[in-house]
Amino acid sequence: MHPIPKHLRAILKPTEVVAAVDNDTELGGDLVCTCGANEFILLHTGGFAGKGKLRGVGYGKSDGQDFLIIKAMCTSCDTEHLVFDDDLHGWNGYVCAADEGLRGRPRPPLVPWECSKCSCTAHNASVWIVGEGREHALENGEGILTDEDWFEAFGSLGMDIKCVTCEFKLGGWLSHETM
């Protein structure tokens, strides 16, 4: 099974693992809060990608820089879980930051996602992560990645969401390549 990145271990409950081309692995699962609830207010940096009413989340701006941060706040216990930060997670965040260091960490205001159909802010969420196979990642990591952390440098992350009120599904709400 593909290891779960550290920042998602407590909340990602795997539902499927699919081997892809070149030993890449796709791991899919549902977000479940540590309290056991599965309804979240999805907080994001405010940018949108796509066209029309059915838009997915994209980059927001803070201090003139583009940022992509996603948090899931549990509607039962109000715990905020960091789902993705482009400057910390995936290949660019984990591997490139090792060479270049992290840029200034702004505190962009995060806004709740509203359902495109009914404007509700509570959603269920599924996450999928595509990462290189262990050997391929270690080879490409050129000494940066170790056997213990290769799965932190995943190549892409995505989220599908479903409104808890009207059950409107938005596949590909987040689809982000980290390389």
PDB file of C-alpha atoms in Angstrom:
ATOM      1  CA  MET A   1       0.000   0.000   0.000  1.00  0.00           C
ATOM      2  CA  HIS A   2       1.162   3.535  -0.695  1.00  0.00           C
ATOM      3  CA  PRO A   3       2.076   5.347   2.529  1.00  0.00           C
ATOM      4  CA  ILE A   4      -0.067   8.339   3.495  1.00  0.00           C
ATOM      5  CA  PRO A   5       1.787  11.685   3.752  1.00  0.00           C
ATOM      6  CA  LYS A   6       2.358  12.713   7.379  1.00  0.00           C
ATOM      7  CA  HIS A   7       0.035  15.717   7.297  1.00  0.00           C
ATOM      8  CA  LEU A   8      -2.925  13.517   6.231  1.00  0.00           C
ATOM      9  CA  ARG A   9      -2.358  10.388   8.322  1.00  0.00           C
ATOM     10  CA  ALA A  10      -4.876  11.264  11.030  1.00  0.00           C
ATOM     11  CA  ILE A  11      -7.733  12.188   8.663  1.00  0.00           C
ATOM     12  CA  LEU A  12      -7.370  10.237   5.377  1.00  0.00           C
ATOM     13  CA  LYS A  13      -9.117   6.875   5.443  1.00  0.00           C
ATOM     14  CA  PRO A  14      -7.961   4.951   2.341  1.00  0.00           C
ATOM     15  CA  THR A  15     -10.605   3.423   0.104  1.00  0.00           C
ATOM     16  CA  GLU A  16      -8.472   2.377  -2.860  1.00  0.00           C
ATOM     17  CA  VAL A  17      -4.930   2.063  -4.134  1.00  0.00           C
ATOM     18  CA  VAL A  18      -4.336   1.852  -7.872  1.00  0.00           C
ATOM     19  CA  ALA A  19      -0.976   1.112  -9.485  1.00  0.00           C
ATOM     20  CA  ALA A  20      -0.458   3.426 -12.445  1.00  0.00           C
ATOM     21  CA  VAL A  21       2.133   3.765 -15.228  1.00  0.00           C
ATOM     22  CA  ASP A  22       5.839   3.610 -14.277  1.00  0.00           C
ATOM     23  CA  ASN A  23       5.030   2.206 -10.822  1.00  0.00           C
ATOM     24  CA  ASP A  24       3.274   5.409  -9.842  1.00  0.00           C
ATOM     25  CA  THR A  25       0.578   4.806  -7.272  1.00  0.00           C
ATOM     26  CA  GLU A  26      -2.759   6.500  -6.805  1.00  0.00           C
ATOM     27  CA  LEU A  27      -4.121   6.466  -3.278  1.00  0.00           C
ATOM     28  CA  GLY A  28      -7.737   7.467  -2.704  1.00  0.00           C
ATOM     29  CA  GLY A  29      -9.631   7.962   0.505  1.00  0.00           C
ATOM     30  CA  ASP A  30     -12.234   9.893   2.428  1.00  0.00           C
ATOM     31  CA  LEU A  31     -11.579  12.668   4.912  1.00  0.00           C
ATOM     32  CA  VAL A  32     -12.716  11.734   8.407  1.00  0.00           C
ATOM     33  CA  CYS A  33     -12.018  13.998  11.392  1.00  0.00           C
ATOM     34  CA  THR A  34     -10.221  12.613  14.415  1.00  0.00           C
ATOM     35  CA  CYS A  35     -13.581  12.941  16.234  1.00  0.00           C
ATOM     36  CA  GLY A  36     -15.146  10.543  13.679  1.00  0.00           C
ATOM     37  CA  ALA A  37     -17.250  13.084  11.758  1.00  0.00           C
ATOM     38  CA  ASN A  38     -17.018  13.394   7.970  1.00  0.00           C
ATOM     39  CA  GLU A  39     -18.616  16.798   7.301  1.00  0.00           C
ATOM     40  CA  PHE A  40     -16.298  19.746   6.786  1.00  0.00           C
ATOM     41  CA  ILE A  41     -16.262  23.406   5.909  1.00  0.00           C
ATOM     42  CA  LEU A  42     -13.571  23.541   3.232  1.00  0.00           C
ATOM     43  CA  LEU A  43     -11.426  26.642   3.683  1.00  0.00           C
ATOM     44  CA  HIS A  44      -9.280  27.787   0.770  1.00  0.00           C
ATOM     45  CA  THR A  45      -7.188  30.722  -0.411  1.00  0.00           C
ATOM     46  CA  GLY A  46     -10.026  32.224  -2.431  1.00  0.00           C
ATOM     47  CA  GLY A  47      -8.931  31.694  -6.021  1.00  0.00           C
ATOM     48  CA  PHE A  48     -10.931  29.757  -8.579  1.00  0.00           C
ATOM     49  CA  ALA A  49      -9.977  27.742 -11.643  1.00  0.00           C
ATOM     50  CA  GLY A  50     -12.273  26.775 -14.476  1.00  0.00           C
ATOM     51  CA  LYS A  51     -15.286  28.407 -16.090  1.00  0.00           C
ATOM     52  CA  GLY A  52     -18.911  29.095 -15.312  1.00  0.00           C
ATOM     53  CA  LYS A  53     -20.684  28.056 -12.140  1.00  0.00           C
ATOM     54  CA  LEU A  54     -18.851  24.764 -11.745  1.00  0.00           C
ATOM     55  CA  ARG A  55     -15.429  26.060 -10.785  1.00  0.00           C
ATOM     56  CA  GLY A  56     -12.815  24.313  -8.726  1.00  0.00           C
ATOM     57  CA  VAL A  57     -10.478  25.886  -6.219  1.00  0.00           C
ATOM     58  CA  GLY A  58      -7.273  27.582  -7.372  1.00  0.00           C
ATOM     59  CA  TYR A  59      -4.580  29.970  -6.215  1.00  0.00           C
ATOM     60  CA  GLY A  60      -5.268  32.989  -4.057  1.00  0.00           C
ATOM     61  CA  LYS A  61      -3.012  36.012  -3.608  1.00  0.00           C
ATOM     62  CA  SER A  62      -1.300  37.306  -0.483  1.00  0.00           C
ATOM     63  CA  ASP A  63       1.346  40.020  -0.435  1.00  0.00           C
ATOM     64  CA  GLY A  64       1.460  39.841  -4.247  1.00  0.00           C
ATOM     65  CA  GLN A  65       2.292  36.119  -4.283  1.00  0.00           C
ATOM     66  CA  ASP A  66       0.150  33.161  -5.343  1.00  0.00           C
ATOM     67  CA  PHE A  67      -0.700  30.646  -2.640  1.00  0.00           C
ATOM     68  CA  LEU A  68      -2.768  27.491  -2.492  1.00  0.00           C
ATOM     69  CA  ILE A  69      -3.798  26.346   0.971  1.00  0.00           C
ATOM     70  CA  ILE A  70      -6.710  24.025   1.773  1.00  0.00           C
ATOM     71  CA  LYS A  71      -8.013  23.302   5.270  1.00  0.00           C
ATOM     72  CA  ALA A  72     -10.956  21.165   6.330  1.00  0.00           C
ATOM     73  CA  MET A  73     -12.764  22.409   9.440  1.00  0.00           C
ATOM     74  CA  CYS A  74     -14.906  19.743  11.076  1.00  0.00           C
ATOM     75  CA  THR A  75     -18.525  20.839  11.492  1.00  0.00           C
ATOM     76  CA  SER A  76     -18.847  18.707  14.651  1.00  0.00           C
ATOM     77  CA  CYS A  77     -15.797  19.722  16.701  1.00  0.00           C
ATOM     78  CA  ASP A  78     -14.434  22.782  14.803  1.00  0.00           C
ATOM     79  CA  THR A  79     -10.985  21.205  14.486  1.00  0.00           C
ATOM     80  CA  GLU A  80      -9.074  22.546  11.459  1.00  0.00           C
ATOM     81  CA  HIS A  81      -7.049  20.015   9.497  1.00  0.00           C
ATOM     82  CA  LEU A  82      -4.446  21.165   6.963  1.00  0.00           C
ATOM     83  CA  VAL A  83      -5.162  19.218   3.779  1.00  0.00           C
ATOM     84  CA  PHE A  84      -2.710  20.923   1.419  1.00  0.00           C
ATOM     85  CA  ASP A  85      -0.220  23.789   1.347  1.00  0.00           C
ATOM     86  CA  ASP A  86       1.615  24.166  -1.965  1.00  0.00           C
ATOM     87  CA  ASP A  87       4.684  25.560  -0.169  1.00  0.00           C
ATOM     88  CA  LEU A  88       4.934  22.613   2.240  1.00  0.00           C
ATOM     89  CA  HIS A  89       3.535  19.531   0.512  1.00  0.00           C
ATOM     90  CA  GLY A  90       4.215  17.495  -2.590  1.00  0.00           C
ATOM     91  CA  TRP A  91       7.303  17.578  -4.766  1.00  0.00           C
ATOM     92  CA  ASN A  92       7.681  21.364  -4.954  1.00  0.00           C
ATOM     93  CA  GLY A  93       6.968  21.949  -1.283  1.00  0.00           C
ATOM     94  CA  TYR A  94       8.884  19.032   0.148  1.00  0.00           C
ATOM     95  CA  VAL A  95      11.806  18.596  -2.248  1.00  0.00           C
ATOM     96  CA  CYS A  96      12.368  22.051  -3.746  1.00  0.00           C
ATOM     97  CA  ALA A  97      12.011  23.770  -0.377  1.00  0.00           C
ATOM     98  CA  ALA A  98      15.009  21.739   0.771  1.00  0.00           C
ATOM     99  CA  ASP A  99      17.195  23.570  -1.779  1.00  0.00           C
ATOM    100  CA  GLU A 100      15.562  26.985  -1.934  1.00  0.00           C
ATOM    101  CA  GLY A 101      14.037  27.287   1.528  1.00  0.00           C
ATOM    102  CA  LEU A 102      10.495  28.375   2.217  1.00  0.00           C
ATOM    103  CA  ARG A 103       9.412  31.787   1.078  1.00  0.00           C
ATOM    104  CA  GLY A 104       7.786  34.090   3.605  1.00  0.00           C
ATOM    105  CA  ARG A 105       4.762  32.444   5.190  1.00  0.00           C
ATOM    106  CA  PRO A 106       1.898  34.880   4.793  1.00  0.00           C
ATOM    107  CA  ARG A 107      -1.389  34.334   6.542  1.00  0.00           C
ATOM    108  CA  PRO A 108      -3.781  34.700   3.623  1.00  0.00           C
ATOM    109  CA  PRO A 109      -7.399  34.888   4.686  1.00  0.00           C
ATOM    110  CA  LEU A 110      -9.081  31.564   4.010  1.00  0.00           C
ATOM    111  CA  VAL A 111     -12.675  31.538   2.821  1.00  0.00           C
ATOM    112  CA  PRO A 112     -15.270  28.757   3.001  1.00  0.00           C
ATOM    113  CA  TRP A 113     -16.305  27.000  -0.195  1.00  0.00           C
ATOM    114  CA  GLU A 114     -20.009  27.378  -0.977  1.00  0.00           C
ATOM    115  CA  CYS A 115     -21.965  24.762  -2.880  1.00  0.00           C
ATOM    116  CA  SER A 116     -22.591  25.818  -6.472  1.00  0.00           C
ATOM    117  CA  LYS A 117     -26.232  24.695  -6.190  1.00  0.00           C
ATOM    118  CA  CYS A 118     -27.467  25.669  -2.712  1.00  0.00           C
ATOM    119  CA  SER A 119     -24.660  27.806  -1.167  1.00  0.00           C
ATOM    120  CA  CYS A 120     -24.238  25.421   1.781  1.00  0.00           C
ATOM    121  CA  THR A 121     -20.720  25.349   3.227  1.00  0.00           C
ATOM    122  CA  ALA A 122     -20.723  21.794   4.671  1.00  0.00           C
ATOM    123  CA  HIS A 123     -19.239  19.058   2.479  1.00  0.00           C
ATOM    124  CA  ASN A 124     -17.946  15.516   2.475  1.00  0.00           C
ATOM    125  CA  ALA A 125     -14.556  15.213   0.806  1.00  0.00           C
ATOM    126  CA  SER A 126     -12.511  12.511  -0.884  1.00  0.00           C
ATOM    127  CA  VAL A 127      -8.821  12.971  -1.560  1.00  0.00           C
ATOM    128  CA  TRP A 128      -6.598  11.263  -4.093  1.00  0.00           C
ATOM    129  CA  ILE A 129      -2.817  11.413  -4.196  1.00  0.00           C
ATOM    130  CA  VAL A 130      -0.591  10.282  -7.038  1.00  0.00           C
ATOM    131  CA  GLY A 131       3.023   9.567  -6.165  1.00  0.00           C
ATOM    132  CA  GLU A 132       5.968   7.955  -7.786  1.00  0.00           C
ATOM    133  CA  GLY A 133       6.788   4.409  -6.909  1.00  0.00           C
ATOM    134  CA  ARG A 134       9.401   4.101  -4.195  1.00  0.00           C
ATOM    135  CA  GLU A 135      12.364   3.209  -6.409  1.00  0.00           C
ATOM    136  CA  HIS A 136      11.527   5.832  -9.024  1.00  0.00           C
ATOM    137  CA  ALA A 137      11.104   8.559  -6.393  1.00  0.00           C
ATOM    138  CA  LEU A 138      14.370   7.727  -4.646  1.00  0.00           C
ATOM    139  CA  GLU A 139      16.213   7.712  -7.980  1.00  0.00           C
ATOM    140  CA  ASN A 140      14.742  11.074  -9.033  1.00  0.00           C
ATOM    141  CA  GLY A 141      15.208  12.526  -5.538  1.00  0.00           C
ATOM    142  CA  GLU A 142      18.992  12.343  -6.005  1.00  0.00           C
ATOM    143  CA  GLY A 143      19.799  11.988  -2.328  1.00  0.00           C
ATOM    144  CA  ILE A 144      17.129  14.408  -1.081  1.00  0.00           C
ATOM    145  CA  LEU A 145      14.548  11.701  -0.473  1.00  0.00           C
ATOM    146  CA  THR A 146      15.159   8.820   1.875  1.00  0.00           C
ATOM    147  CA  ASP A 147      13.411   5.506   2.204  1.00  0.00           C
ATOM    148  CA  GLU A 148      11.422   6.972   5.115  1.00  0.00           C
ATOM    149  CA  ASP A 149      10.123  10.111   3.385  1.00  0.00           C
ATOM    150  CA  TRP A 150       9.735   9.437  -0.355  1.00  0.00           C
ATOM    151  CA  PHE A 151       5.932   9.426  -0.066  1.00  0.00           C
ATOM    152  CA  GLU A 152       5.949  13.063   1.156  1.00  0.00           C
ATOM    153  CA  ALA A 153       7.033  14.138  -2.344  1.00  0.00           C
ATOM    154  CA  PHE A 154       3.817  13.131  -4.110  1.00  0.00           C
ATOM    155  CA  GLY A 155       3.298  14.405  -7.664  1.00  0.00           C
ATOM    156  CA  SER A 156      -0.332  15.500  -7.530  1.00  0.00           C
ATOM    157  CA  LEU A 157      -3.249  15.834  -5.167  1.00  0.00           C
ATOM    158  CA  GLY A 158      -6.938  16.175  -5.866  1.00  0.00           C
ATOM    159  CA  MET A 159     -10.240  16.412  -4.048  1.00  0.00           C
ATOM    160  CA  ASP A 160     -13.802  15.527  -4.940  1.00  0.00           C
ATOM    161  CA  ILE A 161     -16.516  17.028  -2.761  1.00  0.00           C
ATOM    162  CA  LYS A 162     -20.210  16.506  -2.102  1.00  0.00           C
ATOM    163  CA  CYS A 163     -22.581  18.997  -0.489  1.00  0.00           C
ATOM    164  CA  VAL A 164     -24.211  17.555   2.632  1.00  0.00           C
ATOM    165  CA  THR A 165     -27.430  19.533   2.039  1.00  0.00           C
ATOM    166  CA  CYS A 166     -28.299  18.999  -1.641  1.00  0.00           C
ATOM    167  CA  GLU A 167     -25.782  16.188  -2.371  1.00  0.00           C
ATOM    168  CA  PHE A 168     -24.359  18.064  -5.377  1.00  0.00           C
ATOM    169  CA  LYS A 169     -21.054  16.426  -6.312  1.00  0.00           C
ATOM    170  CA  LEU A 170     -18.110  18.355  -7.664  1.00  0.00           C
ATOM    171  CA  GLY A 171     -15.419  16.040  -8.953  1.00  0.00           C
ATOM    172  CA  GLY A 172     -12.007  17.633  -9.380  1.00  0.00           C
ATOM    173  CA  TRP A 173     -12.740  20.473  -6.942  1.00  0.00           C
ATOM    174  CA  LEU A 174      -8.994  20.448  -6.411  1.00  0.00           C
ATOM    175  CA  SER A 175      -6.668  19.003  -9.000  1.00  0.00           C
ATOM    176  CA  HIS A 176      -3.122  20.144  -8.445  1.00  0.00           C
ATOM    177  CA  GLU A 177       0.171  18.881  -9.816  1.00  0.00           C
ATOM    178  CA  THR A 178       2.976  19.548  -7.365  1.00  0.00           C
ATOM    179  CA  MET A 179       5.882  19.073  -9.768  1.00  0.00           C
TER     180      MET A 179
END
